[in-house]
Short mmCIF file of C-alpha atoms and ligand atoms in Angstrom, two decimals:
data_model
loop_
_atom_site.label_atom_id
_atom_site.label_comp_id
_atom_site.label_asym_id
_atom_site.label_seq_id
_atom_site.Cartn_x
_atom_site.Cartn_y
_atom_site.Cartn_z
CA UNK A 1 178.77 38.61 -72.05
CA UNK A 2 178.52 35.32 -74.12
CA UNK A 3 178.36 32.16 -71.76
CA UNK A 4 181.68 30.78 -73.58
CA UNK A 5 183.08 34.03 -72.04
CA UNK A 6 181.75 33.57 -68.93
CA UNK A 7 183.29 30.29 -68.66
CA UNK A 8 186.31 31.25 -70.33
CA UNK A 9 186.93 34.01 -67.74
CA UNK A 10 185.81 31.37 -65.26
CA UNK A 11 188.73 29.21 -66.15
CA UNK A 12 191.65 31.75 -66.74
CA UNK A 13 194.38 31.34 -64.70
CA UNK A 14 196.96 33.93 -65.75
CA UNK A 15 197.16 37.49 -64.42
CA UNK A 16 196.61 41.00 -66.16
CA UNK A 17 193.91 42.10 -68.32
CA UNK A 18 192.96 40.90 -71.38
CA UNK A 19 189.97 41.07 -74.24
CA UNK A 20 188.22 37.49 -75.17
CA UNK A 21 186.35 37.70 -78.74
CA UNK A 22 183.72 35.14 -79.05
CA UNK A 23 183.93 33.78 -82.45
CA UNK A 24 180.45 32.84 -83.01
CA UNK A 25 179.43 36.21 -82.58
CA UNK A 26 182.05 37.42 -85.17
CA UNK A 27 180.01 34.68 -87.65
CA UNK A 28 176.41 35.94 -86.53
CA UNK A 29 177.50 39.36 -87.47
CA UNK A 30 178.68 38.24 -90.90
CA UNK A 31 175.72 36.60 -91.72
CA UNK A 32 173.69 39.02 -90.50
CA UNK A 33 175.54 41.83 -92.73
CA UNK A 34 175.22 38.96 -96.12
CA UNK A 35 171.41 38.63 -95.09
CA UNK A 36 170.75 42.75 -95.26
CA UNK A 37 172.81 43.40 -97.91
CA UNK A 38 172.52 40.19 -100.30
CA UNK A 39 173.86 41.90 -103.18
CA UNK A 40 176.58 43.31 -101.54
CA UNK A 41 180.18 41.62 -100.77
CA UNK A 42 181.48 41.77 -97.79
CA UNK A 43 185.47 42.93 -97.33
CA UNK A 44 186.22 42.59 -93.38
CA UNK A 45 188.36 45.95 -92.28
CA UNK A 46 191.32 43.79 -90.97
CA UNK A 47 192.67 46.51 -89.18
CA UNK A 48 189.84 46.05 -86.55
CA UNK A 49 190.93 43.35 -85.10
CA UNK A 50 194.06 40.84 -87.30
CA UNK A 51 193.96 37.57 -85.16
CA UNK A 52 194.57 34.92 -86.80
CA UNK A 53 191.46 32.90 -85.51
CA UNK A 54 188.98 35.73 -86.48
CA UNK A 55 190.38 36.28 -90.40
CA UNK A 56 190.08 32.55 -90.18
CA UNK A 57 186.94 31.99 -89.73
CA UNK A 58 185.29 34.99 -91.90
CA UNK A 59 187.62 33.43 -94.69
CA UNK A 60 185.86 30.32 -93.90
CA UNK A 61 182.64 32.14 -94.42
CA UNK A 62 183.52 33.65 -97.86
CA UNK A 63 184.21 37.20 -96.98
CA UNK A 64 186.62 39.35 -98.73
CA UNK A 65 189.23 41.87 -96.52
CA UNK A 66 189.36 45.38 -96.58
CA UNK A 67 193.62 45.68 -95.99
CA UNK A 68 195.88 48.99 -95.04
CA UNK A 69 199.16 47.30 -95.77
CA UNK A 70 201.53 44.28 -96.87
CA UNK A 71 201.74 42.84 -93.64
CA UNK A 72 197.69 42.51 -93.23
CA UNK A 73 197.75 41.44 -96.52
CA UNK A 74 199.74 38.84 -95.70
CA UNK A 75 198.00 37.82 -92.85
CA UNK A 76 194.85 36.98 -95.25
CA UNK A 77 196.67 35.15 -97.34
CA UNK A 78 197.87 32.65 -94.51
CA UNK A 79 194.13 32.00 -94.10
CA UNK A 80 194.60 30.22 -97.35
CA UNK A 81 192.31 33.08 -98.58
CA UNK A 82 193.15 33.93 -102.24
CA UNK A 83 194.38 37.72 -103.54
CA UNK A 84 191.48 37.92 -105.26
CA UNK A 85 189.41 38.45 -102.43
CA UNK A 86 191.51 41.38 -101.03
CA UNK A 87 191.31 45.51 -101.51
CA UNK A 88 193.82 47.28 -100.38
CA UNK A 89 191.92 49.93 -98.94
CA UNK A 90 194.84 52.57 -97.92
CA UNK A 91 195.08 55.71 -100.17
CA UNK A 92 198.79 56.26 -98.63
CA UNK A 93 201.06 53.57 -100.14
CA UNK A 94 204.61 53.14 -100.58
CA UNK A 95 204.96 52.46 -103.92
CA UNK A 96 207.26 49.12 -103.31
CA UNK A 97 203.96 48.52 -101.11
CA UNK A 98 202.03 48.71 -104.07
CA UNK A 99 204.26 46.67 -106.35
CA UNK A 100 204.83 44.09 -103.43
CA UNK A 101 200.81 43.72 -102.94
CA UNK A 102 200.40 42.87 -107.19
CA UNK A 103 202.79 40.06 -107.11
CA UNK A 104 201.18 38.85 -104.06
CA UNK A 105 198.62 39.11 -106.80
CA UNK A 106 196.25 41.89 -105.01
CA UNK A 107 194.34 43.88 -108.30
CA UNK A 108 192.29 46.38 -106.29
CA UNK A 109 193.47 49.14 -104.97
CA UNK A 110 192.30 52.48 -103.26
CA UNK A 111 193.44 56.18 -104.26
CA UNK A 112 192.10 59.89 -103.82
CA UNK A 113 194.84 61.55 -105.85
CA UNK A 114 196.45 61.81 -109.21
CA UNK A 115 199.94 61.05 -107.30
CA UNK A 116 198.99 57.59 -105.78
CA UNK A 117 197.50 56.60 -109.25
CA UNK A 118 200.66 57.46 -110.68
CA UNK A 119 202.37 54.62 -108.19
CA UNK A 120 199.86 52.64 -109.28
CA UNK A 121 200.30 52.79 -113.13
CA UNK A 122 204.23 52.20 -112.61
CA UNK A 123 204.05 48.88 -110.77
CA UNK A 124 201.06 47.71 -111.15
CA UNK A 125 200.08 47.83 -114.77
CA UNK A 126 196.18 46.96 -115.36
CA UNK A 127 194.99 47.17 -111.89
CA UNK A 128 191.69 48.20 -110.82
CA UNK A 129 191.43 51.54 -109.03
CA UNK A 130 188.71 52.93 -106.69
CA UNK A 131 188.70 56.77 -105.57
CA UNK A 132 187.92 57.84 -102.37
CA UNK A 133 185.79 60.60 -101.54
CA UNK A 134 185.66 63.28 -98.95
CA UNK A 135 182.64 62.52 -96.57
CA UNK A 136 181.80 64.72 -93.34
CA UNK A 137 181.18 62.41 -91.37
CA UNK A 138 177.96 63.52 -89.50
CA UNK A 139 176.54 61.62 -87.62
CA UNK A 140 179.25 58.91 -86.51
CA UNK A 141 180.99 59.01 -82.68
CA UNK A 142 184.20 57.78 -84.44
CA UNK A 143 184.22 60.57 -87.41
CA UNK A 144 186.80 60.47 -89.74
CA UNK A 145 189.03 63.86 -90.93
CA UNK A 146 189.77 65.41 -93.98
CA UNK A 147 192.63 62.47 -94.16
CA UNK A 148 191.20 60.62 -96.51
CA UNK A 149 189.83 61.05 -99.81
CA UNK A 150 189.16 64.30 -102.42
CA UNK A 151 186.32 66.40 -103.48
CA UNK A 152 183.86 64.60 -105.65
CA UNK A 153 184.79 66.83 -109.25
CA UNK A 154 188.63 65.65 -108.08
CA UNK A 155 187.78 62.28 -108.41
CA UNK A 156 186.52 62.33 -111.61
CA UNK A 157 189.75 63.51 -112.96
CA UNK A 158 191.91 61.15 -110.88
CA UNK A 159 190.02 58.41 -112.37
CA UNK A 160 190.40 59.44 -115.60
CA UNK A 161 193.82 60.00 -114.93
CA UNK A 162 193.93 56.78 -114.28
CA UNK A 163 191.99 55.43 -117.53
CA UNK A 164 195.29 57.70 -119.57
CA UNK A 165 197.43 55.56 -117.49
CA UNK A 166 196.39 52.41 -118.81
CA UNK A 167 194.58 51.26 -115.37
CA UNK A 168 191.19 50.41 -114.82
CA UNK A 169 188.92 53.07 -112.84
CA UNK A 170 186.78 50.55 -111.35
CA UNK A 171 184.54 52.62 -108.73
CA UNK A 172 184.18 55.33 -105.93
CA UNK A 173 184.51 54.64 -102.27
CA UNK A 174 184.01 56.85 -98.97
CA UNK A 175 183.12 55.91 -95.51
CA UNK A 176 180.73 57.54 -93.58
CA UNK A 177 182.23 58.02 -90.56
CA UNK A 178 183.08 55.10 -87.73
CA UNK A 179 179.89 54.26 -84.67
CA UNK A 180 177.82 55.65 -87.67
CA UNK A 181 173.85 55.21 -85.96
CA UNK A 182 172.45 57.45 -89.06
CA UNK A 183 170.97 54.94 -91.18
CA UNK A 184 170.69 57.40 -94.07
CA UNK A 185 174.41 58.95 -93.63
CA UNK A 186 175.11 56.94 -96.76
CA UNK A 187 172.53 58.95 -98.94
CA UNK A 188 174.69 62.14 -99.83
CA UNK A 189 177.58 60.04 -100.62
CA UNK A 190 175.73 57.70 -102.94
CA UNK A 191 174.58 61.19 -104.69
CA UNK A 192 177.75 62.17 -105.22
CA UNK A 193 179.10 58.90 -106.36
CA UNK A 194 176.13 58.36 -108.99
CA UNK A 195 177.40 62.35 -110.41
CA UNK A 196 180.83 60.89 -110.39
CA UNK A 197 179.31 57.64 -112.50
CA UNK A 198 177.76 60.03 -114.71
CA UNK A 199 180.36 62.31 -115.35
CA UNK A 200 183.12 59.60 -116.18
CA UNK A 201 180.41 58.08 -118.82
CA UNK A 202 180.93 61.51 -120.40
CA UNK A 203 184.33 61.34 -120.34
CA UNK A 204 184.44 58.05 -122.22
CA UNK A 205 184.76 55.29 -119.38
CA UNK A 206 182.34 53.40 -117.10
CA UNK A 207 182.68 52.52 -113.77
CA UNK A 208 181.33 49.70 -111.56
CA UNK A 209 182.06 49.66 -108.00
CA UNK A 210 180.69 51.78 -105.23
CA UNK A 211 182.72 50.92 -101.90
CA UNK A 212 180.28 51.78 -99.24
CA UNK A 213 183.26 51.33 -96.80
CA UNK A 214 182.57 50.69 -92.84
CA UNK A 215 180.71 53.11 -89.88
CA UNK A 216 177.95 50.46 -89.17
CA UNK A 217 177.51 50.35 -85.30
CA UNK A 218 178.60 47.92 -82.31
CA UNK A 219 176.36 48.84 -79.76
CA UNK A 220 177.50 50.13 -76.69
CA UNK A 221 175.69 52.17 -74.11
CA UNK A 222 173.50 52.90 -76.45
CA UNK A 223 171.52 50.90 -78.77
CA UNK A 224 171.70 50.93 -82.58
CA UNK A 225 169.98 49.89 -85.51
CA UNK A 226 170.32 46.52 -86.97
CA UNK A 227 172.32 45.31 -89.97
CA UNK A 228 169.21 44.93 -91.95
CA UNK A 229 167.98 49.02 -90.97
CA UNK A 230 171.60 50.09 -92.87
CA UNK A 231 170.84 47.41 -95.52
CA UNK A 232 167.07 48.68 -96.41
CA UNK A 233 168.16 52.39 -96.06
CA UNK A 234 171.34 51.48 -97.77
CA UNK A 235 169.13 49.48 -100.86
CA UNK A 236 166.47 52.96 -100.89
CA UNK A 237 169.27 55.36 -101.26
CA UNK A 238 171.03 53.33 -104.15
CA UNK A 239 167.58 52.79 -106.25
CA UNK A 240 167.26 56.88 -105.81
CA UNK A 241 170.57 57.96 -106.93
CA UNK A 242 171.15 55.01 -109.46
CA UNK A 243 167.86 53.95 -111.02
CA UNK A 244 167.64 50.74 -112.63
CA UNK A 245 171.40 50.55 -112.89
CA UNK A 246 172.56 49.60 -109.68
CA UNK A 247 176.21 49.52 -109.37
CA UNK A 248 178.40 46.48 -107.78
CA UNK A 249 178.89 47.28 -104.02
CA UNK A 250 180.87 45.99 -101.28
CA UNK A 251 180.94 47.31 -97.51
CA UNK A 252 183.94 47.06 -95.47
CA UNK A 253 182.59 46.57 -91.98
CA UNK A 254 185.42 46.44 -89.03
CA UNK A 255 183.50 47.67 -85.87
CA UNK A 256 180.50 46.26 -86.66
CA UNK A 257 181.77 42.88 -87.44
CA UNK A 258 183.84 42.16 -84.24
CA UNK A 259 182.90 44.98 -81.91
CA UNK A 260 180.14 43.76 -79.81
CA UNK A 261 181.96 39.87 -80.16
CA UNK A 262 184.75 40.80 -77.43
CA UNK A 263 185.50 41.79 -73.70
CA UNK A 264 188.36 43.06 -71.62
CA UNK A 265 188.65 41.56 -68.18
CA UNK A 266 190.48 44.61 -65.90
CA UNK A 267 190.92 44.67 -62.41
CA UNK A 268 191.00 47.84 -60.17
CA UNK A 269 194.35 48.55 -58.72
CA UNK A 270 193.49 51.78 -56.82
CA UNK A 271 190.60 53.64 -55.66
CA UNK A 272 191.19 56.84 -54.36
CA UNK A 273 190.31 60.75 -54.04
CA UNK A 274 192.20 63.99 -54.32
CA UNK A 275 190.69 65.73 -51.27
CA UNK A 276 188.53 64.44 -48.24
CA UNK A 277 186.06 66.40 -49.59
CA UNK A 278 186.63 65.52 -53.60
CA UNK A 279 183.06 64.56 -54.75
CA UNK A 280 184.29 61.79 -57.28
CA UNK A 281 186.46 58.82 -56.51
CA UNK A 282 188.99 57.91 -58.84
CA UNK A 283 189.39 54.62 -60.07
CA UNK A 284 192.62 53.52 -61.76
CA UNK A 285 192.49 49.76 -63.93
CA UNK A 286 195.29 47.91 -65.02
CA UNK A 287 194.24 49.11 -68.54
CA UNK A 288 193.77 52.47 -69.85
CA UNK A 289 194.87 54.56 -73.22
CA UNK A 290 198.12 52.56 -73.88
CA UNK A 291 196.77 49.00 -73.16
CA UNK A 292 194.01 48.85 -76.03
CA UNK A 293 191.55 51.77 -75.07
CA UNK A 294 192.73 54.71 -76.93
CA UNK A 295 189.42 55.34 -78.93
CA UNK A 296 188.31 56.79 -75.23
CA UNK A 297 190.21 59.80 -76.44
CA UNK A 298 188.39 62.46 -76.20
CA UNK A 299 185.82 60.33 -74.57
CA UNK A 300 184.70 59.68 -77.98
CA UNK A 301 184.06 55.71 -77.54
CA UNK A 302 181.99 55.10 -73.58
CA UNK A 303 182.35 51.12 -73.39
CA UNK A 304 179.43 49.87 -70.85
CA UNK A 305 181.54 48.73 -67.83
CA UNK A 306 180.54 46.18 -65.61
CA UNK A 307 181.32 45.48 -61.99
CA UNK A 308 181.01 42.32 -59.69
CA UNK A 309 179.13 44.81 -57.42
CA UNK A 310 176.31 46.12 -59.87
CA UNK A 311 173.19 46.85 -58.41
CA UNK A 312 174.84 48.60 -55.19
CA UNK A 313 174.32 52.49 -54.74
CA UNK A 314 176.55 54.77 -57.44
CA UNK A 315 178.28 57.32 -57.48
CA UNK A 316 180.32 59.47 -60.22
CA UNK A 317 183.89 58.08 -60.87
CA UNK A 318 186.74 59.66 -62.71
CA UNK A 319 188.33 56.15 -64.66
CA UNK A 320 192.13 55.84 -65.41
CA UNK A 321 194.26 53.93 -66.58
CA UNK A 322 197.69 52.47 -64.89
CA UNK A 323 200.30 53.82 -66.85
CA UNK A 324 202.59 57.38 -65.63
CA UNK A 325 201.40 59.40 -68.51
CA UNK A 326 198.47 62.00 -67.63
CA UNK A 327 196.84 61.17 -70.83
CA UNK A 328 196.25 58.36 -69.66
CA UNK A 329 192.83 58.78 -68.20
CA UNK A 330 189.72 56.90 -69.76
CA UNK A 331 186.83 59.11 -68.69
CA UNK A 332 186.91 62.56 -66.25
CA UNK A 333 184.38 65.07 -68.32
CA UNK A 334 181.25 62.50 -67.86
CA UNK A 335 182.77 60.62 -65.43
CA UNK A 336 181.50 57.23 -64.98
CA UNK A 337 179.15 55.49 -62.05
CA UNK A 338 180.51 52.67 -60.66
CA UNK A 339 179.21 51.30 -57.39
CA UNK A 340 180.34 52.75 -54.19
CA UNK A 341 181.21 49.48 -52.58
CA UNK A 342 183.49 49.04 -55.73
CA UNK A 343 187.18 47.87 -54.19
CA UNK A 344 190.62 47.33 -55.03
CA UNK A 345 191.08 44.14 -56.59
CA UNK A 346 187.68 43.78 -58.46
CA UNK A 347 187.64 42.68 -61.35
CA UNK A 348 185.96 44.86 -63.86
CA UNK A 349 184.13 43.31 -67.44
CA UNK A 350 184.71 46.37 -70.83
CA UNK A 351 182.20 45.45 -72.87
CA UNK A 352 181.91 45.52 -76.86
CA UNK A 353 185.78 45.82 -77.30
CA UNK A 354 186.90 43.27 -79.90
CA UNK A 355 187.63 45.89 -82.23
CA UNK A 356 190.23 48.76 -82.31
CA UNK A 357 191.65 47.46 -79.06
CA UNK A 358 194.96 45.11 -79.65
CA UNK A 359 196.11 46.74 -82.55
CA UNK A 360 195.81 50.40 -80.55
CA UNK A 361 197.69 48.28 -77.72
CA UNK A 362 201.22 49.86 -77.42
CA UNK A 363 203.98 47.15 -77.28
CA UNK A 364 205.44 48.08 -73.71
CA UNK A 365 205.06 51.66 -72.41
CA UNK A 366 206.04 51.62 -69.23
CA UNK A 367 206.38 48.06 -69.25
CA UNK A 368 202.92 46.84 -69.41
CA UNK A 369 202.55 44.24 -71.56
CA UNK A 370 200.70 44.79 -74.45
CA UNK A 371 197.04 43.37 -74.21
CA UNK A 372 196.75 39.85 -74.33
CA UNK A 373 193.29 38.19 -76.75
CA UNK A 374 191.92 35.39 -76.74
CA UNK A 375 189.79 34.12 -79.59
CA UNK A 376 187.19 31.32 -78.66
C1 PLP B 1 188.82 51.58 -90.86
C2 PLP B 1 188.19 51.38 -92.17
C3 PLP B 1 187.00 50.64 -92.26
C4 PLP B 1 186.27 50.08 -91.06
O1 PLP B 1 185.50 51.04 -90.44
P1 PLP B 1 184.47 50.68 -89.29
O2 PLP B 1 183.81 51.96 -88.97
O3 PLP B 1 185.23 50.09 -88.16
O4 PLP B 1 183.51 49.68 -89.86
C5 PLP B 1 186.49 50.43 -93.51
N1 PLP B 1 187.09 50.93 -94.62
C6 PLP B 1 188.23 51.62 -94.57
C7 PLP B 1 188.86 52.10 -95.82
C8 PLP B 1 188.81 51.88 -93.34
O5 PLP B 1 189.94 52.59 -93.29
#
């Protein structure tokens, strides 16, 4: 926890839980991404975390935003940011999406089929195009599905489809799967991406852009590599597949830009246990699945938790949230250990969750308010 947390927290008045993102930690973690990747721009994944104060401030610092629809696109530009610095990064569009986004004057735009460049060519005559490719994911806590993107030999005939159409096929993007701590994950994709330059030379039209899209790390139980161990593995794997002729790149950090720069505040409404003899107590917050934490599902994110009574004995704890909705428990296959002199009424610090945590806030279920951040 940052000190202007600490005395944040210290100062807070109101009651329920809430996540506090530290805005000079958001601007370390920008400049540390421009410092290991100097010849790479930056395009913030908005959908990691939208507040105002936060798009503000990376604007500020010059980067670019990574956007999945109108409205976030819209929320850049009220940072005074201009269109030029925006991709939008969603391969599913509505084409009045599309057309809406180019005469906000948005030019770059993501696809993995011959379909969405279709939309493209009808509204938004001249744009640039990237394709998305299919990447496994290996590797990453947070992996991505077959949603997005299309075999490699696909994409060279959707971009080409796209050079017919009169657009231009500017690049190939994939993302290596989210909480990626392989610093090499981005090696097989940059293969495949320097066959797809290759191939589309043959064809009769270059490309320039490789999107090396998001997956870099916030770190929490575990540590991860720094910014600058993705940037040299990053550099290595683009002088093997590409030579000399290094393409334009851009990354499109979201968890690794705000991640590790916020903290819920939670308090614990109920300790109990099923049986006398039930081995593990369980703990129920005010926040759980519904109130900002869903990437516990399948326990796939563990957020270090920390207690007012750390350094007391442990013992294991099922962790749940408030809501009447089974699924609403955070961690019960690895349960957690929380001290044993834990109580109702503590307040408990969630560490590393300024990203993926409002906007996977539900608006009301059950009538919890949805979670309430603070930028400082
Ligand atoms: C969500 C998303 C990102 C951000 O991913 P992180 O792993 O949080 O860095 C980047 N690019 C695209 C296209 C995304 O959908």
């Amino acid at each position: 926890m940052t000190d202007r947390i600490r005395e944040f927290l210290r100062n807070r008045r109101e009651d329920g839980p809430c996540v506090v993102v530290d805005l000079d930690v958001v601007r370390a973690n920008y400049a540390a991404f421009a410092r290991a990747l100097p010849d790479t721009r930056v395009f913030y994944a908005v959908k990691a975390n939208p507040d105002a104060a936060i798009l503000n401030a990376l604007a500020e610092m010059g980067s670019c935003f990574d956007c999945a629809s109108v409205a976030e696109i819209m929320m850049v530009l009220a940072t005074g940011a201009g269109a030029e610095r925006i991709s939008f990064g969603n391969t599913i569009k509505k084409e009045r999406d599309v057309a809406r986004a180019f005469e906000l004057g948005v030019r770059l735009f993501a696809v993995d089929s011959a379909e969405e460049v279709e939309k493209i060519a009808r509204v938004a005559a001249g744009a640039k195009v990237f394709c998305r490719i299919l990447c496994d994911g290996a590797g990453a806590e947070w992996p991505l599905s077959r949603k997005f993107g299309c075999e490699p030999e696909m994409a060279v005939d959707v971009l080409e489809h796209a050079y017919r159409l009169g657009l231009e096929p500017h690049g190939v993007s994939f993302h290596v799967g989210s909480q990626q701590k392989n610093v090499e994950a981005w090696d097989s994709a940059l293969a495949s991406a320097s066959a797809i330059f290759r191939a589309c030379a043959e064809r009769g039209f270059t490309l320039s852009l490789v999107n090396l899209g998001g997956g870099f790390p916030a770190k929490y139980l575990q540590d991860v590599p720094a910014a600058e161990a993705y940037g040299e593995a990053i550099f290595r794997a683009l002088s093997r597949h590409f030579g000399n002729a290094i393409p334009q790149t851009i990354i499109e950090p979201g968890r690794g830009m705000v991640g590790a720069a916020g903290l819920i505040e939670a308090e614990v409404v109920l300790i109990s246990k099923k049986s006398e003899d039930d081995p593990v107590r369980w703990v129920y917050l005010d926040i759980g699945k519904f109130g900002g934490l869903a990437e516990t599902m399948d326990e796939a994110i563990r957020y270090p938790i920390r207690t007012p009574r750390d350094g007391d004995a442990v013992e294991p704890c099922v962790l749940a949230g408030p809501t009447c909705d089974s699924a609403d428990v955070l961690y019960e296959k690895t349960p957690v250990l929380l001290p044993v002199s834990l109580a109702i009424g503590d307040k408990v610090l969630i560490e590393a969750t300024g990203a993926y945590t409002t906007t996977y806030s539900a608006v009301a279920f059950n009538g919890f308010d949805p979670l309430r951040s603070y930028v400082i």
